[in-house]
C-alpha positions in Angstrom: -82.0 -39.9 -51.9 -84.5 -38.4 -54.3 -86.6 -41.4 -55.5 -89.7 -42.5 -53.8 -89.2 -45.3 -51.2 -91.5 -48.2 -51.9 -93.3 -49.4 -48.8 -94.7 -52.8 -48.0 -97.3 -53.4 -45.3 -97.3 -56.8 -43.7 -100.7 -57.6 -42.3 -104.2 -56.1 -42.8 -105.4 -55.4 -39.2 -106.3 -52.1 -37.7 -102.7 -50.9 -37.2 -101.8 -51.6 -40.8 -104.3 -48.9 -41.9 -102.5 -46.3 -39.7 -99.2 -47.2 -41.4 -100.8 -47.0 -44.8 -102.1 -43.5 -44.1 -98.8 -42.4 -42.6 -96.8 -43.6 -45.7 -99.4 -42.1 -48.0 -99.0 -38.7 -46.3 -95.2 -38.8 -46.5 -93.9 -37.1 -49.7 -91.0 -39.5 -49.9 -92.9 -42.9 -49.8 -95.5 -44.9 -51.7 -97.3 -48.0 -50.5 -96.6 -50.6 -53.2 -97.3 -53.9 -51.5 -99.6 -55.4 -48.9 -99.2 -58.9 -47.5 -102.0 -61.0 -46.2 -102.8 -64.7 -45.9 -105.7 -64.0 -48.4 -105.1 -62.0 -51.5 -108.6 -60.7 -51.4 -108.0 -59.1 -48.0 -104.9 -57.3 -49.2 -106.7 -56.1 -52.4 -109.6 -54.8 -50.3 -107.2 -52.9 -48.1 -105.6 -51.3 -51.1 -109.0 -50.3 -52.4 -110.0 -48.9 -49.0 -107.2 -46.5 -49.0 -107.2 -45.7 -52.7 -103.7 -47.1 -53.4 -103.2 -47.0 -57.2 -99.8 -48.7 -57.5 -100.2 -51.4 -54.8 -99.8 -55.2 -55.3 -101.3 -57.9 -53.2 -99.1 -60.7 -51.9 -99.7 -63.9 -49.9 -96.0 -65.0 -50.0 -93.5 -62.9 -48.1 -90.4 -64.2 -50.0 -92.0 -63.2 -53.3 -92.7 -59.7 -51.9 -89.2 -59.3 -50.6 -87.8 -60.1 -54.0 -89.4 -57.0 -55.5 -86.8 -54.4 -56.3 -89.2 -51.5 -55.8 -89.8 -52.3 -52.1 -87.3 -50.5 -49.8 -89.1 -50.4 -46.5 -91.5 -52.8 -44.7 -93.8 -52.4 -41.7 -94.4 -55.6 -39.8 -98.0 -55.3 -38.5 -98.9 -59.0 -38.2 -99.7 -60.9 -34.9 -96.9 -60.8 -32.3 -95.7 -64.3 -32.8 -94.7 -63.6 -36.5 -92.7 -60.5 -35.8 -89.3 -62.2 -35.4 -89.5 -64.4 -38.4 -90.8 -61.7 -40.7 -88.5 -59.0 -39.3 -85.5 -61.2 -39.9 -86.6 -62.0 -43.5 -87.1 -58.3 -44.2 -83.6 -57.4 -42.9 -81.9 -60.2 -44.7 -83.6 -59.1 -47.9 -82.0 -55.6 -47.4 -85.3 -53.9 -46.5 -85.5 -51.2 -43.8 -88.0 -52.3 -41.3 -90.6 -51.1 -38.8 -91.6 -53.8 -36.3 -94.7 -53.4 -34.2 -94.5 -54.1 -30.5 -93.7 -56.5 -29.0 -90.9 -57.3 -31.4 -90.4 -60.8 -29.8 -92.0 -63.0 -27.2 -88.9 -64.6 -25.9 -85.2 -63.8 -25.4 -84.0 -66.1 -28.2 -86.3 -64.4 -30.7 -85.2 -60.9 -29.5 -81.5 -61.8 -29.9 -82.2 -63.3 -33.4 -84.0 -60.2 -34.7 -81.5 -57.8 -33.2 -78.6 -59.7 -34.8 -80.2 -59.9 -38.2 -80.8 -56.2 -38.4 -77.3 -55.4 -37.2 -75.7 -57.8 -39.7 -77.8 -56.4 -42.6 -77.0 -52.8 -41.8 -80.6 -51.7 -42.4 -82.5 -49.0 -40.4 -85.2 -50.1 -38.0 -87.9 -48.5 -35.8 -90.1 -50.2 -33.3 -93.8 -49.1 -33.0 -93.4 -47.3 -29.6 -95.5 -44.6 -31.2 -96.2 -42.8 -27.9 -92.7 -41.3 -28.1 -94.3 -38.8 -30.5 -97.4 -38.2 -28.4 -97.8 -34.4 -27.6 -97.7 -35.0 -23.8 -94.6 -37.1 -24.2 -93.0 -34.3 -26.2 -94.0 -31.7 -23.5 -92.6 -33.9 -20.7 -89.3 -34.2 -22.5 -89.1 -30.4 -22.8 -90.0 -30.0 -19.1 -87.2 -32.4 -18.2 -84.7 -30.6 -20.5 -85.5 -27.3 -18.8 -84.7 -28.9 -15.4 -88.2 -28.2 -14.0 -88.2 -31.5 -12.1 -84.5 -31.5 -11.3 -82.9 -34.9 -10.9 -85.4 -37.7 -11.2 -85.4 -40.4 -8.6 -88.7 -42.1 -9.4 -90.8 -42.8 -12.6 -94.2 -44.5 -12.6 -96.1 -45.3 -15.8 -99.0 -47.7 -16.0 -101.0 -49.3 -18.8 -104.6 -49.9 -17.8 -106.7 -51.3 -20.6 -109.6 -53.8 -20.2 -109.1 -56.2 -23.1 -112.3 -58.2 -22.4 -114.3 -60.7 -24.5 -116.0 -58.1 -26.6 -112.7 -56.7 -27.7 -112.0 -57.6 -31.3 -108.4 -58.9 -30.7 -109.3 -60.7 -27.5 -109.5 -64.2 -28.9 -105.8 -64.3 -29.8 -104.4 -61.8 -27.3 -105.6 -64.0 -24.4 -103.4 -66.9 -25.6 -99.9 -67.1 -24.3 -98.5 -68.2 -27.7 -99.8 -64.9 -29.2 -99.9 -62.4 -26.3 -97.0 -63.7 -24.3 -97.5 -61.8 -21.1 -99.4 -58.7 -20.0 -96.2 -56.7 -20.1 -95.2 -57.9 -23.5 -98.5 -57.6 -25.3 -99.5 -54.2 -23.8 -97.5 -52.9 -20.8 -94.3 -52.7 -22.8 -95.5 -49.2 -23.9 -95.3 -48.1 -20.2 -91.9 -49.8 -19.7 -90.6 -47.9 -22.8 -92.1 -44.7 -21.4 -90.2 -45.1 -18.2 -86.9 -45.5 -20.1 -87.8 -42.6 -22.5 -88.3 -40.2 -19.6 -85.4 -41.4 -17.4 -83.0 -41.4 -20.4 -82.2 -44.2 -22.8 -78.6 -44.4 -21.6 -79.7 -45.3 -18.0 -79.3 -49.1 -17.7 -81.9 -51.1 -15.7 -80.1 -53.2 -13.1 -82.8 -55.4 -11.5 -86.5 -56.3 -11.9 -89.0 -57.7 -9.5 -92.6 -58.6 -10.5 -95.9 -59.8 -9.1 -98.7 -60.9 -11.4 -102.2 -62.3 -11.0 -105.7 -62.8 -12.4 -108.9 -61.8 -10.7 -110.7 -64.6 -8.8 -111.6 -67.4 -11.1 -109.9 -65.8 -14.1 -113.2 -64.9 -15.7 -111.6 -63.8 -19.0 -109.8 -67.1 -19.5 -106.3 -65.6 -20.0 -103.6 -68.2 -20.4 -101.2 -65.9 -18.5 -101.8 -63.5 -15.6 -103.4 -60.4 -17.2 -102.4 -58.1 -14.3 -98.8 -57.4 -13.2 -96.7 -54.9 -11.2 -93.0 -54.6 -12.1 -90.5 -52.8 -10.0 -87.3 -51.7 -11.8 -84.1 -50.5 -10.2 -81.6 -48.6 -12.4 -77.9 -48.6 -12.1 -77.8 -45.3 -10.3 -80.5 -46.3 -7.8 -83.4 -44.5 -9.6 -86.6 -46.5 -9.3 -89.3 -47.3 -11.8 -92.7 -48.9 -11.5 -95.1 -50.3 -14.2 -98.5 -51.7 -13.5 -100.4 -53.4 -16.3 -104.0 -54.6 -16.2 -105.9 -56.2 -19.1 -108.9 -56.8 -16.8 -109.2 -53.0 -16.0 -113.0 -52.3 -15.5 -112.9 -48.6 -16.4 -112.0 -46.5 -19.5 -108.4 -46.8 -20.8 -105.8 -44.8 -19.0 -102.0 -44.3 -19.2 -101.1 -42.5 -16.0 -97.6 -41.0 -15.6 -95.9 -39.8 -12.4 -92.3 -38.4 -12.4 -90.7 -37.3 -9.2 -87.5 -35.2 -9.0 -85.6 -33.1 -6.4 -87.1 -29.9 -8.0 -90.6 -31.0 -8.8 -93.3 -33.5 -9.6 -95.3 -34.2 -12.8 -98.6 -36.1 -12.9 -99.8 -36.5 -16.4 -100.2 -32.9 -17.6 -100.0 -31.4 -14.1 -96.7 -29.8 -13.0 -95.4 -28.5 -9.7 -91.9 -27.2 -9.5 -89.7 -25.3 -7.0 -88.3 -23.4 -10.0 -91.4 -21.2 -10.0 -91.2 -19.6 -6.5 -94.7 -18.2 -6.6 -96.5 -21.4 -7.5 -99.1 -22.5 -5.0 -100.9 -25.3 -6.8 -100.6 -27.6 -9.8 -100.1 -26.0 -13.2 -102.2 -27.7 -15.8 -100.7 -28.0 -19.3 -103.2 -28.1 -22.1 -102.0 -30.8 -24.4 -103.1 -34.2 -25.9 -102.8 -37.0 -23.5 -102.2 -40.7 -24.3 -105.7 -41.5 -23.1 -107.0 -43.9 -25.7 -106.1 -47.4 -26.7 -107.5 -46.8 -30.3 -104.7 -46.9 -32.9 -106.4 -44.0 -34.7 -105.5 -41.9 -31.6 -101.7 -42.4 -32.0 -99.2 -40.3 -34.0 -98.1 -42.9 -36.6 -97.6 -40.1 -39.1 -94.8 -38.7 -37.0 -93.3 -42.1 -36.3 -93.2 -42.9 -40.1 -91.8 -39.5 -40.9 -89.0 -40.1 -38.4 -88.3 -43.5 -39.8 -88.2 -42.2 -43.4 -85.7 -39.5 -42.3 -83.5 -42.1 -40.7 -83.6 -44.2 -43.9 -82.9 -41.2 -46.2 -80.1 -39.9 -44.0 -78.6 -43.3 -43.1 -78.9 -42.6 -39.3 -80.0 -44.8 -36.5 -83.3 -44.2 -34.8 -83.6 -43.6 -31.0 -86.4 -46.2 -31.3 -84.5 -48.9 -33.2 -84.6 -52.6 -32.5 -81.2 -52.3 -30.9 -82.6 -49.8 -28.3 -85.9 -51.7 -27.8 -83.9 -54.8 -26.7 -83.5 -53.1 -23.4 -87.2 -52.5 -23.0 -88.0 -56.1 -23.9 -85.4 -57.4 -21.6 -87.1 -55.7 -18.7 -90.4 -57.3 -19.7 -88.8 -60.7 -20.0 -87.0 -60.4 -16.7 -90.3 -59.5 -15.1 -91.8 -62.7 -16.3 -88.8 -64.7 -15.0 -89.0 -62.9 -11.7 -92.7 -63.8 -11.4 -92.1 -67.4 -12.2 -89.1 -67.8 -9.8 -90.2 -65.4 -7.1 -86.9 -63.5 -7.0 -85.3 -60.3 -8.3 -83.7 -60.8 -11.8 -80.5 -59.0 -12.7 -80.0 -57.2 -16.0 -78.8 -57.4 -18.7 -80.1 -60.9 -19.3 -77.4 -63.4 -20.3 
């Protein structure tokens, strides 16, 4: 495939700017369309990034009829992801869908089915898979420095308080869903990424709460702890807090029969002379700002998948398993029982 791929950006929020920059940097793509409820906002976004051949749209169907659009990035509020992702797939457009891709099981199944039936490529915005620490951890695991993992703990601790720009809609159940879906799904995906995507989660149990009086007025519990048992007995744990009264952090602990990793600190039996933690100088996932994340690498991976006709490791089909864990956690919290996976 030698021609430029025309890209469409759905939405004009902060994350859309990162996708615009990533597509603009890629030698195989050109941003040709931006969708917004207001044409003026789409036009302003195009001017902000100096897009010379970019059209503004307020109607998705009209945008999807354009023959020079080949790929689309769905960067709109969470509750629109299923409807817009399905429309893109049915129009034959390859699609990036920001997380969470769906807020309920019905929507998750609908989007997955539409992409499978259309035969288009897809990638979900689990951008941390390209974070330098994540890449380092994967190399450590491949070298066997931790041995066989038996426990993985990844937490998402990010205070989304009333002064946060997206707070007014994230606090609503119809837009945010649950703490795990709107934010903690990054940590759930990280647990799966480190343990191996082929390892099937078998059971989930979850507790959730809000601090006394729910001072941030969340329509769902903004704090949760989910315990995950995988089919071979390996354990996972994900804590999520949107009330976190400290700087953003994304702590990672992996335990194996040959060593332990805590963020960028490593101790392994494979190094007989080691007497303390080895600190690996790398970039940690220690910011919630979208500008901190490697969207350029995610988009480059997506474009390679489109051009080669291959499936991504971060496709919607794969992310169904991450989202099922999040949805099972909510069901567990509601019913006070462990929930078996996969969901029916």
